[in-house]
Amino acid sequence: ELKVEQNPLFLSMQEGKNYTIYCNYSTTSDRLYWYRQDPGKSLESLFVLLSNGAVKQEGRLMASLDTKARLSTLHITAAVHDLSATYFCAVEIIKAAGNKLTFGGGTRVLVKP
Amino acid sequence: DAGVTQSPTHLIKTRGQQVTLRCSPKSGHDTVSWYQQALGQGPQFIFQYYEEEERQRGNFPDRFSGHQFPNYSSELNVNALLLGDSALYLCASSLIWDPLRETQYFGPGTRLLVL
């Protein structure tokens, strides 16, 4: 059974500093996603990573994927208050029967001035 | 281009009752998946529908059932509600035949509270 683990569970950040969220998964997957969720809201897709060595960047966020280590990281550069949210990674396995996402437990990020 | 829509946005029920949640997929999508997100946790896969059939199912009891209509919209039904069914229910849509290029798009969710 596929297991997805994120750490840390909670991250208190200072504005202007850099931080990394880690996502480990237990079996080979087809795609890895990073989502952002604000309190009481739905999931906002940040990145989709398809292959080993994939790196994607958007603003202060950069995601990378190492399929051999079954590890993805979400790096936050020079944190700002607007990045306060919960971040989820999710692993997708595509089968003939369909595709489903298995989520990590989330990392709650709080950026303090 | 309308994204994924869900109704209702909020719902309050009592234990033992039944509830139906609705989802319309993003235009052009033919597959609908349902997820349950309990407070403080990541979403958990309930099931996925394509061509009006359940194609995959997560570890949820038979009290959770669904349906997909010819226009690709979907319903999630939960019978004999328990307090533990209180959660945010998310619908996601995708395109089954081009899975390597399309991501899953999530709707705004329905927040269910069981008292």
PDB file of C-alpha atoms in Angstrom:
ATOM      1  CA  GLU A   1       0.000   0.000   0.000  1.00  0.00           C
ATOM      2  CA  LEU A   2       1.333   3.403  -1.017  1.00  0.00           C
ATOM      3  CA  LYS A   3       2.235   5.670   1.894  1.00  0.00           C
ATOM      4  CA  VAL A   4       3.083   9.347   1.575  1.00  0.00           C
ATOM      5  CA  GLU A   5       4.777  11.139   4.436  1.00  0.00           C
ATOM      6  CA  GLN A   6       5.472  14.815   4.784  1.00  0.00           C
ATOM      7  CA  ASN A   7       7.703  16.571   7.228  1.00  0.00           C
ATOM      8  CA  PRO A   8       7.649  18.694   9.120  1.00  0.00           C
ATOM      9  CA  LEU A   9       3.981  18.726  10.076  1.00  0.00           C
ATOM     10  CA  PHE A  10       4.239  22.321  11.161  1.00  0.00           C
ATOM     11  CA  LEU A  11       6.697  24.998  10.100  1.00  0.00           C
ATOM     12  CA  SER A  12       6.980  28.386  11.724  1.00  0.00           C
ATOM     13  CA  MET A  13       8.875  30.640   9.349  1.00  0.00           C
ATOM     14  CA  GLN A  14      10.455  34.024   9.675  1.00  0.00           C
ATOM     15  CA  GLU A  15       9.978  36.413   6.809  1.00  0.00           C
ATOM     16  CA  GLY A  16      12.959  36.559   4.505  1.00  0.00           C
ATOM     17  CA  LYS A  17      14.384  33.154   5.408  1.00  0.00           C
ATOM     18  CA  ASN A  18      14.505  29.942   3.366  1.00  0.00           C
ATOM     19  CA  TYR A  19      12.797  26.671   4.267  1.00  0.00           C
ATOM     20  CA  THR A  20      12.192  23.197   2.802  1.00  0.00           C
ATOM     21  CA  ILE A  21       9.272  20.779   3.091  1.00  0.00           C
ATOM     22  CA  TYR A  22       9.949  17.108   2.405  1.00  0.00           C
ATOM     23  CA  CYS A  23       7.662  14.495   0.882  1.00  0.00           C
ATOM     24  CA  ASN A  24       8.589  10.803   0.922  1.00  0.00           C
ATOM     25  CA  TYR A  25       6.574   8.082  -0.753  1.00  0.00           C
ATOM     26  CA  SER A  26       6.843   4.330  -0.522  1.00  0.00           C
ATOM     27  CA  THR A  27       6.303   2.962  -4.056  1.00  0.00           C
ATOM     28  CA  THR A  28       6.945   3.931  -7.655  1.00  0.00           C
ATOM     29  CA  SER A  29       4.548   6.592  -8.849  1.00  0.00           C
ATOM     30  CA  ASP A  30       3.586   8.267 -12.112  1.00  0.00           C
ATOM     31  CA  ARG A  31       3.219  11.872 -10.991  1.00  0.00           C
ATOM     32  CA  LEU A  32       3.740  13.959  -7.911  1.00  0.00           C
ATOM     33  CA  TYR A  33       1.718  17.041  -7.078  1.00  0.00           C
ATOM     34  CA  TRP A  34       2.090  19.893  -4.664  1.00  0.00           C
ATOM     35  CA  TYR A  35      -1.035  21.696  -3.497  1.00  0.00           C
ATOM     36  CA  ARG A  36      -1.708  24.691  -1.325  1.00  0.00           C
ATOM     37  CA  GLN A  37      -4.779  24.920   0.890  1.00  0.00           C
ATOM     38  CA  ASP A  38      -5.930  28.031   2.727  1.00  0.00           C
ATOM     39  CA  PRO A  39      -8.161  27.574   5.800  1.00  0.00           C
ATOM     40  CA  GLY A  40     -11.670  26.492   4.819  1.00  0.00           C
ATOM     41  CA  LYS A  41     -10.791  26.448   1.131  1.00  0.00           C
ATOM     42  CA  SER A  42     -10.199  23.835  -1.536  1.00  0.00           C
ATOM     43  CA  LEU A  43      -6.880  22.702  -2.998  1.00  0.00           C
ATOM     44  CA  GLU A  44      -4.897  24.945  -5.302  1.00  0.00           C
ATOM     45  CA  SER A  45      -2.523  23.120  -7.620  1.00  0.00           C
ATOM     46  CA  LEU A  46       1.040  24.454  -7.407  1.00  0.00           C
ATOM     47  CA  PHE A  47       3.205  21.981  -9.314  1.00  0.00           C
ATOM     48  CA  VAL A  48       2.997  18.693 -11.192  1.00  0.00           C
ATOM     49  CA  LEU A  49       6.275  16.763 -11.392  1.00  0.00           C
ATOM     50  CA  LEU A  50       6.481  13.982 -13.948  1.00  0.00           C
ATOM     51  CA  SER A  51       9.999  12.607 -14.103  1.00  0.00           C
ATOM     52  CA  ASN A  52      13.188  12.106 -12.172  1.00  0.00           C
ATOM     53  CA  GLY A  53      15.126  15.309 -11.752  1.00  0.00           C
ATOM     54  CA  ALA A  54      12.143  17.489 -12.586  1.00  0.00           C
ATOM     55  CA  VAL A  55      12.353  20.966 -11.115  1.00  0.00           C
ATOM     56  CA  LYS A  56       9.646  23.603 -11.317  1.00  0.00           C
ATOM     57  CA  GLN A  57       9.621  27.113  -9.940  1.00  0.00           C
ATOM     58  CA  GLU A  58       6.914  29.688  -9.448  1.00  0.00           C
ATOM     59  CA  GLY A  59       7.764  32.840  -7.576  1.00  0.00           C
ATOM     60  CA  ARG A  60       9.259  31.977  -4.192  1.00  0.00           C
ATOM     61  CA  LEU A  61       8.357  28.278  -4.495  1.00  0.00           C
ATOM     62  CA  MET A  62      10.461  25.599  -6.137  1.00  0.00           C
ATOM     63  CA  ALA A  63       9.623  21.906  -6.275  1.00  0.00           C
ATOM     64  CA  SER A  64      11.900  19.037  -7.238  1.00  0.00           C
ATOM     65  CA  LEU A  65      11.545  15.310  -7.656  1.00  0.00           C
ATOM     66  CA  ASP A  66      14.010  12.458  -7.082  1.00  0.00           C
ATOM     67  CA  THR A  67      12.221   9.279  -8.134  1.00  0.00           C
ATOM     68  CA  LYS A  68      15.109   7.047  -7.142  1.00  0.00           C
ATOM     69  CA  ALA A  69      14.979   8.299  -3.574  1.00  0.00           C
ATOM     70  CA  ARG A  70      11.171   8.589  -3.773  1.00  0.00           C
ATOM     71  CA  LEU A  71      11.514  12.104  -2.445  1.00  0.00           C
ATOM     72  CA  SER A  72      10.144  15.454  -3.441  1.00  0.00           C
ATOM     73  CA  THR A  73      10.994  18.780  -1.859  1.00  0.00           C
ATOM     74  CA  LEU A  74       9.199  22.105  -1.814  1.00  0.00           C
ATOM     75  CA  HIS A  75      11.636  24.923  -1.215  1.00  0.00           C
ATOM     76  CA  ILE A  76      10.483  28.318  -0.055  1.00  0.00           C
ATOM     77  CA  THR A  77      12.803  31.230  -0.723  1.00  0.00           C
ATOM     78  CA  ALA A  78      12.633  34.425   1.342  1.00  0.00           C
ATOM     79  CA  ALA A  79       9.324  33.563   2.992  1.00  0.00           C
ATOM     80  CA  VAL A  80       6.573  36.175   3.060  1.00  0.00           C
ATOM     81  CA  HIS A  81       3.342  36.273   5.069  1.00  0.00           C
ATOM     82  CA  ASP A  82       1.210  35.472   1.994  1.00  0.00           C
ATOM     83  CA  LEU A  83       2.739  31.994   1.898  1.00  0.00           C
ATOM     84  CA  SER A  84       1.054  31.034   5.177  1.00  0.00           C
ATOM     85  CA  ALA A  85      -1.122  28.009   4.331  1.00  0.00           C
ATOM     86  CA  THR A  86      -1.104  24.217   4.484  1.00  0.00           C
ATOM     87  CA  TYR A  87       0.907  22.483   1.789  1.00  0.00           C
ATOM     88  CA  PHE A  88       0.160  18.959   0.623  1.00  0.00           C
ATOM     89  CA  CYS A  89       2.076  16.639  -1.619  1.00  0.00           C
ATOM     90  CA  ALA A  90       0.169  13.921  -3.423  1.00  0.00           C
ATOM     91  CA  VAL A  91       1.332  10.930  -5.422  1.00  0.00           C
ATOM     92  CA  GLU A  92      -0.617   9.680  -8.403  1.00  0.00           C
ATOM     93  CA  ILE A  93      -0.566   6.160  -9.730  1.00  0.00           C
ATOM     94  CA  ILE A  94      -2.173   5.672 -13.119  1.00  0.00           C
ATOM     95  CA  LYS A  95      -3.695   2.292 -13.880  1.00  0.00           C
ATOM     96  CA  ALA A  96      -5.894   0.988 -16.635  1.00  0.00           C
ATOM     97  CA  ALA A  97      -8.745   1.202 -14.152  1.00  0.00           C
ATOM     98  CA  GLY A  98      -8.078   4.880 -13.520  1.00  0.00           C
ATOM     99  CA  ASN A  99      -5.906   7.181 -11.483  1.00  0.00           C
ATOM    100  CA  LYS A 100      -6.047   8.218  -7.862  1.00  0.00           C
ATOM    101  CA  LEU A 101      -4.134  10.573  -5.621  1.00  0.00           C
ATOM    102  CA  THR A 102      -2.647   9.565  -2.282  1.00  0.00           C
ATOM    103  CA  PHE A 103      -1.951  12.590  -0.102  1.00  0.00           C
ATOM    104  CA  GLY A 104       0.541  13.278   2.613  1.00  0.00           C
ATOM    105  CA  GLY A 105      -0.675  14.601   5.933  1.00  0.00           C
ATOM    106  CA  GLY A 106       0.190  18.180   5.062  1.00  0.00           C
ATOM    107  CA  THR A 107       2.611  20.785   6.360  1.00  0.00           C
ATOM    108  CA  ARG A 108       1.074  23.770   8.066  1.00  0.00           C
ATOM    109  CA  VAL A 109       3.153  26.849   7.351  1.00  0.00           C
ATOM    110  CA  LEU A 110       2.947  30.027   9.392  1.00  0.00           C
ATOM    111  CA  VAL A 111       5.111  32.934   8.306  1.00  0.00           C
ATOM    112  CA  LYS A 112       5.725  35.470  11.040  1.00  0.00           C
ATOM    113  CA  PRO A 113       7.017  39.005  10.463  1.00  0.00           C
TER     114      PRO A 113
ATOM    115  CA  ASP B   1     -14.611  27.922 -19.094  1.00  0.00           C
ATOM    116  CA  ALA B   2     -16.328  26.682 -15.954  1.00  0.00           C
ATOM    117  CA  GLY B   3     -14.150  24.791 -13.548  1.00  0.00           C
ATOM    118  CA  VAL B   4     -15.297  22.036 -11.220  1.00  0.00           C
ATOM    119  CA  THR B   5     -18.441  22.986  -9.331  1.00  0.00           C
ATOM    120  CA  GLN B   6     -19.929  21.381  -6.240  1.00  0.00           C
ATOM    121  CA  SER B   7     -23.176  21.781  -4.347  1.00  0.00           C
ATOM    122  CA  PRO B   8     -24.158  22.492  -1.715  1.00  0.00           C
ATOM    123  CA  THR B   9     -21.292  24.435  -0.156  1.00  0.00           C
ATOM    124  CA  HIS B  10     -22.291  23.609   3.398  1.00  0.00           C
ATOM    125  CA  LEU B  11     -24.589  21.023   4.915  1.00  0.00           C
ATOM    126  CA  ILE B  12     -25.666  20.072   8.433  1.00  0.00           C
ATOM    127  CA  LYS B  13     -27.176  16.653   9.090  1.00  0.00           C
ATOM    128  CA  THR B  14     -27.887  14.488  12.121  1.00  0.00           C
ATOM    129  CA  ARG B  15     -26.624  10.996  12.814  1.00  0.00           C
ATOM    130  CA  GLY B  16     -28.421   8.287  10.889  1.00  0.00           C
ATOM    131  CA  GLN B  17     -29.555  10.581   8.092  1.00  0.00           C
ATOM    132  CA  GLN B  18     -28.576  10.297   4.448  1.00  0.00           C
ATOM    133  CA  VAL B  19     -26.878  12.951   2.333  1.00  0.00           C
ATOM    134  CA  THR B  20     -26.276  13.541  -1.383  1.00  0.00           C
ATOM    135  CA  LEU B  21     -23.482  15.755  -2.657  1.00  0.00           C
ATOM    136  CA  ARG B  22     -23.179  16.870  -6.268  1.00  0.00           C
ATOM    137  CA  CYS B  23     -20.311  17.640  -8.610  1.00  0.00           C
ATOM    138  CA  SER B  24     -20.026  18.931 -12.156  1.00  0.00           C
ATOM    139  CA  PRO B  25     -16.634  18.348 -13.780  1.00  0.00           C
ATOM    140  CA  LYS B  26     -14.539  20.852 -15.657  1.00  0.00           C
ATOM    141  CA  SER B  27     -15.654  21.304 -19.252  1.00  0.00           C
ATOM    142  CA  GLY B  28     -14.196  18.543 -21.419  1.00  0.00           C
ATOM    143  CA  HIS B  29     -13.432  16.212 -18.532  1.00  0.00           C
ATOM    144  CA  ASP B  30     -15.043  12.779 -18.294  1.00  0.00           C
ATOM    145  CA  THR B  31     -13.787  11.370 -14.994  1.00  0.00           C
ATOM    146  CA  VAL B  32     -14.828  12.353 -11.495  1.00  0.00           C
ATOM    147  CA  SER B  33     -13.107  11.406  -8.257  1.00  0.00           C
ATOM    148  CA  TRP B  34     -14.313  12.030  -4.716  1.00  0.00           C
ATOM    149  CA  TYR B  35     -12.131  12.700  -1.691  1.00  0.00           C
ATOM    150  CA  GLN B  36     -12.891  13.107   2.000  1.00  0.00           C
ATOM    151  CA  GLN B  37     -10.804  15.525   4.028  1.00  0.00           C
ATOM    152  CA  ALA B  38     -11.231  15.381   7.788  1.00  0.00           C
ATOM    153  CA  LEU B  39     -10.156  18.403   9.791  1.00  0.00           C
ATOM    154  CA  GLY B  40      -6.373  18.660  10.013  1.00  0.00           C
ATOM    155  CA  GLN B  41      -5.726  15.756   7.636  1.00  0.00           C
ATOM    156  CA  GLY B  42      -4.928  15.208   4.004  1.00  0.00           C
ATOM    157  CA  PRO B  43      -7.692  14.236   1.577  1.00  0.00           C
ATOM    158  CA  GLN B  44      -8.483  10.527   1.262  1.00  0.00           C
ATOM    159  CA  PHE B  45      -9.654   8.917  -1.963  1.00  0.00           C
ATOM    160  CA  ILE B  46     -13.210   7.593  -1.829  1.00  0.00           C
ATOM    161  CA  PHE B  47     -13.860   6.455  -5.413  1.00  0.00           C
ATOM    162  CA  GLN B  48     -13.600   7.391  -9.071  1.00  0.00           C
ATOM    163  CA  TYR B  49     -16.236   7.262 -11.800  1.00  0.00           C
ATOM    164  CA  TYR B  50     -15.833   6.989 -15.559  1.00  0.00           C
ATOM    165  CA  GLU B  51     -18.448   6.038 -18.139  1.00  0.00           C
ATOM    166  CA  GLU B  52     -20.996   5.906 -15.349  1.00  0.00           C
ATOM    167  CA  GLU B  53     -19.126   3.116 -13.588  1.00  0.00           C
ATOM    168  CA  GLU B  54     -17.081   3.020 -10.405  1.00  0.00           C
ATOM    169  CA  ARG B  55     -13.525   2.282 -11.540  1.00  0.00           C
ATOM    170  CA  GLN B  56     -11.536   2.481  -8.334  1.00  0.00           C
ATOM    171  CA  ARG B  57     -12.486   2.607  -4.685  1.00  0.00           C
ATOM    172  CA  GLY B  58     -10.617   3.560  -1.551  1.00  0.00           C
ATOM    173  CA  ASN B  59     -11.042   2.127   1.932  1.00  0.00           C
ATOM    174  CA  PHE B  60     -14.524   3.415   2.594  1.00  0.00           C
ATOM    175  CA  PRO B  61     -17.545   1.383   3.727  1.00  0.00           C
ATOM    176  CA  ASP B  62     -20.509   0.595   1.523  1.00  0.00           C
ATOM    177  CA  ARG B  63     -22.409   3.455   3.183  1.00  0.00           C
ATOM    178  CA  PHE B  64     -20.533   5.599   0.665  1.00  0.00           C
ATOM    179  CA  SER B  65     -21.902   5.185  -2.834  1.00  0.00           C
ATOM    180  CA  GLY B  66     -21.882   7.215  -5.975  1.00  0.00           C
ATOM    181  CA  HIS B  67     -23.252   7.721  -9.393  1.00  0.00           C
ATOM    182  CA  GLN B  68     -22.154   9.329 -12.621  1.00  0.00           C
ATOM    183  CA  PHE B  69     -24.635  10.666 -15.141  1.00  0.00           C
ATOM    184  CA  PRO B  70     -24.360  10.721 -18.967  1.00  0.00           C
ATOM    185  CA  ASN B  71     -23.305  14.399 -18.818  1.00  0.00           C
ATOM    186  CA  TYR B  72     -20.340  13.313 -16.601  1.00  0.00           C
ATOM    187  CA  SER B  73     -21.671  14.985 -13.458  1.00  0.00           C
ATOM    188  CA  SER B  74     -21.587  12.896 -10.326  1.00  0.00           C
ATOM    189  CA  GLU B  75     -23.249  12.382  -6.972  1.00  0.00           C
ATOM    190  CA  LEU B  76     -21.818  11.093  -3.728  1.00  0.00           C
ATOM    191  CA  ASN B  77     -24.310   9.485  -1.348  1.00  0.00           C
ATOM    192  CA  VAL B  78     -23.621   8.688   2.262  1.00  0.00           C
ATOM    193  CA  ASN B  79     -26.143   6.635   4.244  1.00  0.00           C
ATOM    194  CA  ALA B  80     -26.526   6.208   8.000  1.00  0.00           C
ATOM    195  CA  LEU B  81     -24.351   9.218   8.761  1.00  0.00           C
ATOM    196  CA  LEU B  82     -21.894   9.013  11.631  1.00  0.00           C
ATOM    197  CA  LEU B  83     -20.251  11.847  13.523  1.00  0.00           C
ATOM    198  CA  GLY B  84     -16.976  10.796  11.920  1.00  0.00           C
ATOM    199  CA  ASP B  85     -18.356  11.564   8.463  1.00  0.00           C
ATOM    200  CA  SER B  86     -18.033  15.272   9.237  1.00  0.00           C
ATOM    201  CA  ALA B  87     -15.482  16.517   6.733  1.00  0.00           C
ATOM    202  CA  LEU B  88     -14.805  18.537   3.625  1.00  0.00           C
ATOM    203  CA  TYR B  89     -15.790  16.501   0.575  1.00  0.00           C
ATOM    204  CA  LEU B  90     -13.814  17.346  -2.522  1.00  0.00           C
ATOM    205  CA  CYS B  91     -14.593  16.444  -6.095  1.00  0.00           C
ATOM    206  CA  ALA B  92     -11.842  16.301  -8.705  1.00  0.00           C
ATOM    207  CA  SER B  93     -12.211  15.929 -12.447  1.00  0.00           C
ATOM    208  CA  SER B  94      -9.801  14.723 -15.121  1.00  0.00           C
ATOM    209  CA  LEU B  95      -9.643  13.295 -18.637  1.00  0.00           C
ATOM    210  CA  ILE B  96      -9.222   9.539 -18.658  1.00  0.00           C
ATOM    211  CA  TRP B  97      -7.628   9.108 -22.069  1.00  0.00           C
ATOM    212  CA  ASP B  98      -4.834  11.606 -21.707  1.00  0.00           C
ATOM    213  CA  PRO B  99      -3.659  10.970 -18.155  1.00  0.00           C
ATOM    214  CA  LEU B 100      -0.086  11.970 -18.726  1.00  0.00           C
ATOM    215  CA  ARG B 101      -0.923  15.481 -19.790  1.00  0.00           C
ATOM    216  CA  GLU B 102      -3.899  16.442 -17.697  1.00  0.00           C
ATOM    217  CA  THR B 103      -3.890  17.112 -14.008  1.00  0.00           C
ATOM    218  CA  GLN B 104      -6.813  16.597 -11.666  1.00  0.00           C
ATOM    219  CA  TYR B 105      -8.780  19.765 -10.965  1.00  0.00           C
ATOM    220  CA  PHE B 106     -10.472  20.149  -7.604  1.00  0.00           C
ATOM    221  CA  GLY B 107     -13.780  21.804  -6.886  1.00  0.00           C
ATOM    222  CA  PRO B 108     -14.458  24.143  -3.963  1.00  0.00           C
ATOM    223  CA  GLY B 109     -15.736  21.328  -1.763  1.00  0.00           C
ATOM    224  CA  THR B 110     -18.817  20.647   0.344  1.00  0.00           C
ATOM    225  CA  ARG B 111     -18.408  20.961   4.079  1.00  0.00           C
ATOM    226  CA  LEU B 112     -20.572  18.396   5.874  1.00  0.00           C
ATOM    227  CA  LEU B 113     -21.243  18.601   9.590  1.00  0.00           C
ATOM    228  CA  VAL B 114     -22.944  15.665  11.280  1.00  0.00           C
ATOM    229  CA  LEU B 115     -24.482  16.374  14.675  1.00  0.00           C
TER     230      LEU B 115
END
